[in-house]
Coordinates of C-alpha atoms and ligand atoms in Angstrom, one line a residue:
M24 CA 81.2 77.5 74.5
E25 CA 83.9 75.8 76.3
E26 CA 85.5 79.1 77.4
S27 CA 83.0 80.5 78.7
I28 CA 82.2 77.6 81.0
K29 CA 85.8 77.7 82.3
N30 CA 85.0 81.6 82.9
Y31 CA 81.7 80.7 84.8
I32 CA 83.3 78.4 86.8
K33 CA 86.2 80.7 87.4
N34 CA 83.9 83.5 88.8
L35 CA 82.2 80.9 90.9
V36 CA 85.2 79.9 92.6
R37 CA 86.4 83.5 92.7
T38 CA 83.2 84.9 94.4
A39 CA 83.3 82.2 97.3
I40 CA 87.0 82.7 97.9
E41 CA 86.4 86.3 98.0
Q42 CA 83.2 86.1 100.1
S43 CA 85.1 84.0 102.8
V44 CA 87.6 86.5 103.3
G45 CA 88.8 88.4 106.4
T46 CA 87.1 91.2 108.0
H47 CA 86.5 93.6 105.3
P48 CA 84.7 91.7 103.0
S49 CA 84.1 94.6 100.4
M50 CA 87.3 95.9 100.5
A51 CA 88.5 92.3 99.8
R52 CA 86.2 91.9 96.9
R53 CA 87.4 95.1 95.3
K54 CA 90.1 94.3 92.3
K55 CA 93.1 96.2 92.1
Y56 CA 93.9 97.5 88.6
V57 CA 97.3 98.7 86.8
I58 CA 95.7 99.8 83.6
A59 CA 97.7 101.7 80.8
N60 CA 96.2 104.2 78.4
W61 CA 98.4 104.2 75.7
K62 CA 96.3 107.1 74.0
M63 CA 97.4 107.6 70.2
N64 CA 101.0 105.9 70.7
K65 CA 102.9 103.0 69.8
N66 CA 102.9 101.1 66.4
L67 CA 102.6 97.0 65.7
A68 CA 106.4 96.4 66.5
E69 CA 106.7 98.6 69.5
S70 CA 103.6 96.9 71.0
A71 CA 104.6 93.3 70.3
E72 CA 108.0 94.7 72.4
F73 CA 105.8 95.9 75.3
F74 CA 103.9 92.8 75.4
Q75 CA 106.6 90.5 75.6
K76 CA 108.4 92.6 78.4
I77 CA 105.5 92.8 80.9
I78 CA 105.4 90.9 83.7
C79 CA 102.1 90.2 85.7
N80 CA 101.3 90.0 89.4
D81 CA 98.5 87.8 90.6
A82 CA 97.7 90.8 93.0
V83 CA 96.5 93.4 90.7
S84 CA 94.4 93.1 87.3
V85 CA 96.7 94.4 84.7
V86 CA 94.7 96.0 81.7
I87 CA 96.3 97.5 78.7
C88 CA 94.2 100.3 76.2
P89 CA 96.1 100.3 73.0
P90 CA 94.7 102.5 69.9
T91 CA 91.8 100.6 67.8
Q92 CA 94.2 99.5 65.3
L93 CA 96.5 97.8 67.9
L94 CA 93.8 96.1 69.4
Y95 CA 93.7 92.6 67.7
P96 CA 97.3 92.3 67.5
S97 CA 97.5 92.7 70.8
H98 CA 94.8 90.3 72.0
L99 CA 96.7 87.7 69.8
F100 CA 100.1 88.6 71.5
I101 CA 98.7 88.3 74.9
K102 CA 97.4 84.8 73.7
Q103 CA 100.5 83.7 72.5
Q104 CA 102.2 84.6 75.5
S105 CA 99.8 83.6 77.6
K106 CA 99.7 86.5 80.1
E107 CA 96.9 87.5 82.6
I108 CA 96.6 90.7 80.8
G109 CA 93.1 92.4 80.2
L110 CA 92.6 94.0 76.8
G111 CA 90.7 97.6 76.8
A112 CA 89.6 100.4 74.1
Q113 CA 89.8 103.9 74.5
N114 CA 86.4 104.5 73.1
V115 CA 83.1 103.0 71.7
H116 CA 80.1 104.1 70.1
W117 CA 76.8 104.0 71.8
A118 CA 74.7 102.4 68.9
E119 CA 74.8 98.6 67.9
K120 CA 75.9 99.9 64.4
G121 CA 74.8 102.1 61.6
A122 CA 76.0 104.6 59.5
Y123 CA 78.9 106.1 61.7
T124 CA 81.8 106.7 59.9
G125 CA 84.9 105.8 61.8
E126 CA 83.2 104.7 64.8
T127 CA 83.7 101.3 66.6
S128 CA 80.7 99.6 68.1
V129 CA 81.0 97.3 71.5
S130 CA 80.6 94.2 69.5
M131 CA 83.3 94.9 67.3
L132 CA 85.5 95.6 70.6
Q133 CA 84.3 92.1 72.1
D134 CA 85.1 90.6 68.5
V135 CA 88.9 91.2 69.1
G136 CA 89.1 90.4 72.6
C137 CA 88.5 93.5 74.6
E138 CA 86.9 93.0 77.7
Y139 CA 87.1 96.9 79.0
V140 CA 86.3 100.3 77.5
I141 CA 87.3 103.7 78.4
I142 CA 84.5 105.9 78.5
G143 CA 84.6 109.7 78.9
H144 CA 88.1 110.6 79.2
S145 CA 88.6 114.0 79.4
E146 CA 90.8 114.0 76.1
R147 CA 87.6 113.0 74.8
R148 CA 85.2 114.9 75.9
Q149 CA 87.6 118.0 75.1
Y150 CA 88.4 117.3 71.7
A151 CA 85.5 115.0 70.4
A152 CA 82.9 116.9 72.2
E153 CA 81.8 113.9 74.8
D154 CA 79.4 114.9 77.5
D155 CA 77.8 113.5 80.5
E156 CA 75.0 112.1 78.4
T157 CA 77.0 110.5 75.5
V158 CA 79.0 109.1 78.6
C159 CA 75.8 107.6 79.9
R160 CA 74.6 106.2 76.4
K161 CA 77.9 104.5 75.9
V162 CA 78.0 102.9 79.5
K163 CA 74.8 101.7 79.0
Q164 CA 75.6 99.9 75.8
A165 CA 78.8 98.6 77.2
I166 CA 77.4 97.2 80.3
K167 CA 74.6 95.9 78.4
A168 CA 76.9 93.8 76.6
G169 CA 79.0 92.7 79.2
L170 CA 82.2 95.1 78.4
I171 CA 83.6 96.7 81.5
P172 CA 83.3 100.7 81.3
I173 CA 86.3 102.3 82.8
I174 CA 84.5 105.6 83.4
C175 CA 86.6 108.6 83.6
I176 CA 85.8 111.9 85.3
G177 CA 87.6 114.6 86.7
E178 CA 87.7 118.7 87.2
S179 CA 89.7 121.1 85.7
L180 CA 92.5 123.6 87.0
K181 CA 89.8 126.5 87.0
Q182 CA 86.8 124.5 88.6
K183 CA 89.5 123.1 91.4
Q184 CA 90.5 127.0 92.1
L185 CA 87.2 127.7 92.3
S186 CA 86.4 124.9 94.6
Q187 CA 83.6 123.2 92.7
T188 CA 85.6 119.9 92.3
E189 CA 83.1 117.8 94.6
H190 CA 80.1 120.1 92.4
V191 CA 82.0 118.9 89.2
L192 CA 82.4 115.0 90.3
S193 CA 79.2 114.6 91.5
A194 CA 77.3 116.0 88.2
Q195 CA 79.7 113.9 86.1
L196 CA 78.9 110.8 88.0
S197 CA 75.0 111.3 88.2
G198 CA 75.1 112.1 84.3
A199 CA 77.2 109.0 83.6
L200 CA 75.0 106.8 85.6
K201 CA 71.4 107.8 84.9
D202 CA 69.1 105.0 84.9
V203 CA 72.2 102.8 85.4
T204 CA 71.4 99.9 87.9
S205 CA 74.4 97.7 87.5
S206 CA 77.8 97.9 89.4
R207 CA 79.7 96.1 87.2
F208 CA 81.9 99.4 86.1
I209 CA 85.4 101.0 87.1
V210 CA 85.5 104.8 88.0
A211 CA 88.6 106.7 87.1
Y212 CA 89.1 110.1 88.8
E213 CA 91.7 112.1 86.5
P214 CA 92.2 115.5 87.5
I215 CA 92.5 117.4 84.3
W216 CA 95.4 119.8 85.8
A217 CA 97.3 116.3 86.6
I218 CA 97.2 114.7 83.1
G219 CA 100.6 114.6 81.3
T220 CA 101.6 117.7 83.7
G221 CA 104.0 115.6 86.0
Q222 CA 101.9 117.3 88.7
S223 CA 99.8 114.7 90.3
A224 CA 97.5 115.1 93.4
T225 CA 99.0 114.2 96.8
A226 CA 97.7 110.4 97.6
E227 CA 96.2 112.0 100.7
Q228 CA 94.1 115.0 98.4
A229 CA 93.5 111.9 96.0
Q230 CA 91.8 109.4 98.8
Q231 CA 89.7 112.3 100.1
I232 CA 88.2 112.8 96.8
H233 CA 87.6 108.9 96.1
A234 CA 85.9 108.8 99.6
F235 CA 83.8 111.2 98.2
I236 CA 83.3 109.7 94.9
R237 CA 82.2 106.4 96.9
S238 CA 80.0 108.4 99.1
V239 CA 78.1 109.4 95.6
L240 CA 78.4 106.3 94.2
T241 CA 76.5 105.0 97.8
Q242 CA 73.9 107.6 97.2
L243 CA 73.4 106.2 93.5
L244 CA 73.7 102.7 94.1
G245 CA 73.2 101.6 97.7
Q246 CA 76.0 99.4 99.2
N247 CA 77.1 98.1 95.9
A248 CA 79.2 101.0 95.8
E249 CA 81.8 99.2 98.3
D250 CA 82.3 96.8 95.2
I251 CA 83.4 99.5 92.8
S252 CA 86.9 99.9 91.7
I253 CA 88.0 103.9 91.8
L254 CA 91.4 104.3 90.1
Y255 CA 93.4 107.5 90.1
G256 CA 94.9 108.7 86.9
G257 CA 97.0 112.2 86.3
S258 CA 100.9 111.6 86.1
A259 CA 101.0 108.6 88.0
N260 CA 104.3 106.9 87.9
E261 CA 106.7 104.7 89.5
K262 CA 107.6 107.2 92.2
N263 CA 104.5 107.8 93.5
V264 CA 102.2 104.9 92.7
A265 CA 103.0 102.7 96.1
D266 CA 101.5 106.3 98.0
F267 CA 98.3 105.8 95.7
C268 CA 97.7 102.3 96.0
S269 CA 98.0 102.3 99.7
M270 CA 95.3 104.5 100.2
P271 CA 91.7 102.6 101.2
D272 CA 89.5 103.9 98.7
I273 CA 92.1 104.2 95.8
D274 CA 91.8 100.7 93.8
G275 CA 94.6 101.5 91.5
V276 CA 95.9 103.5 88.6
L277 CA 95.3 104.9 85.3
V278 CA 98.2 105.4 83.6
G279 CA 99.0 107.5 80.6
G280 CA 102.5 108.5 79.8
A281 CA 104.6 106.3 82.3
S282 CA 102.8 103.0 81.0
L283 CA 104.4 103.2 77.5
D284 CA 108.0 101.9 78.9
P285 CA 107.5 98.5 79.7
R286 CA 110.1 98.9 82.4
T287 CA 108.5 101.9 84.1
F288 CA 104.9 100.0 83.6
N289 CA 106.3 96.5 85.0
E290 CA 107.9 98.5 88.0
M291 CA 104.3 100.2 88.8
I292 CA 102.6 96.5 88.7
Q293 CA 105.1 95.5 91.3
L294 CA 105.0 98.5 93.7
C295 CA 101.1 98.4 93.3
A296 CA 100.8 94.6 94.1
K297 CA 102.9 95.1 97.1
E298 CA 100.4 97.3 98.6
V299 CA 97.3 95.0 98.0
Ligands
13P29 P1 99.4 110.8 82.4 O1 99.3 109.3 83.2 O2 100.4 111.1 81.1 O3 99.0 111.6 82.9 O4 98.0 110.4 81.6 C1 96.9 110.1 82.4 C2 95.6 109.7 81.6 O5 95.2 110.4 81.0 C3 95.4 108.1 81.6 O6 93.9 108.2 81.0

């Protein structure tokens, strides 16, 4: 109870500050994120070491998404070290509870300290048959409970070669956001051809796509689209992160491989923070 009052006051103060900032209120309001998606990596000892080494920066929000079984210990590590790190899951189920063997509900995630959840990652679309409809159900369930969904979209190499990128992204977005009126979510643009390949998009290419994504969000949600953080993901690393974060419509990065080494990830946090 006390905690929720504290958070409420903190949010009121933050909103008041943000509304009084500068000439581009929507950009100022938009949060920058550096988010780690550990995928199926790290054990308990490795995650403890990671949280010990991580150095935050007030200019960006750092969120770590460990595998499910490491969520609660990660929550405890973060609390123990009083670090400003958000915790996110890599998946969630759309139902509140029930006979869904192996699945995890929104309330279970919140119970172990999660504030964020990745939804619709291309690896889950590929290996776990997720589609825009299931993504949408999950997004709604998460938003309803106050979890912040990180909605992943992205085209395959073939779709890119066939010049279908905009069509694919706009279908994925309108599918994921069908009947969604809230703008309390994050979008991650992760071109499939860039994930784990070492071949990231260029910052300019990504900026162009992000501007397109924002235009689709504006069609769907009106002016609130200006408040939605759109992250880039796909071979983001310490060498290219500053370029991405310096672009007007790229509000941070979702990092796979390069997030596993705390030194590299720290470097990425500091480099992105410099661009804010
Ligand atoms: P890589 O950074 O390893 O390319 O992975 C990106 C990703 O899938 C993050 O969700």
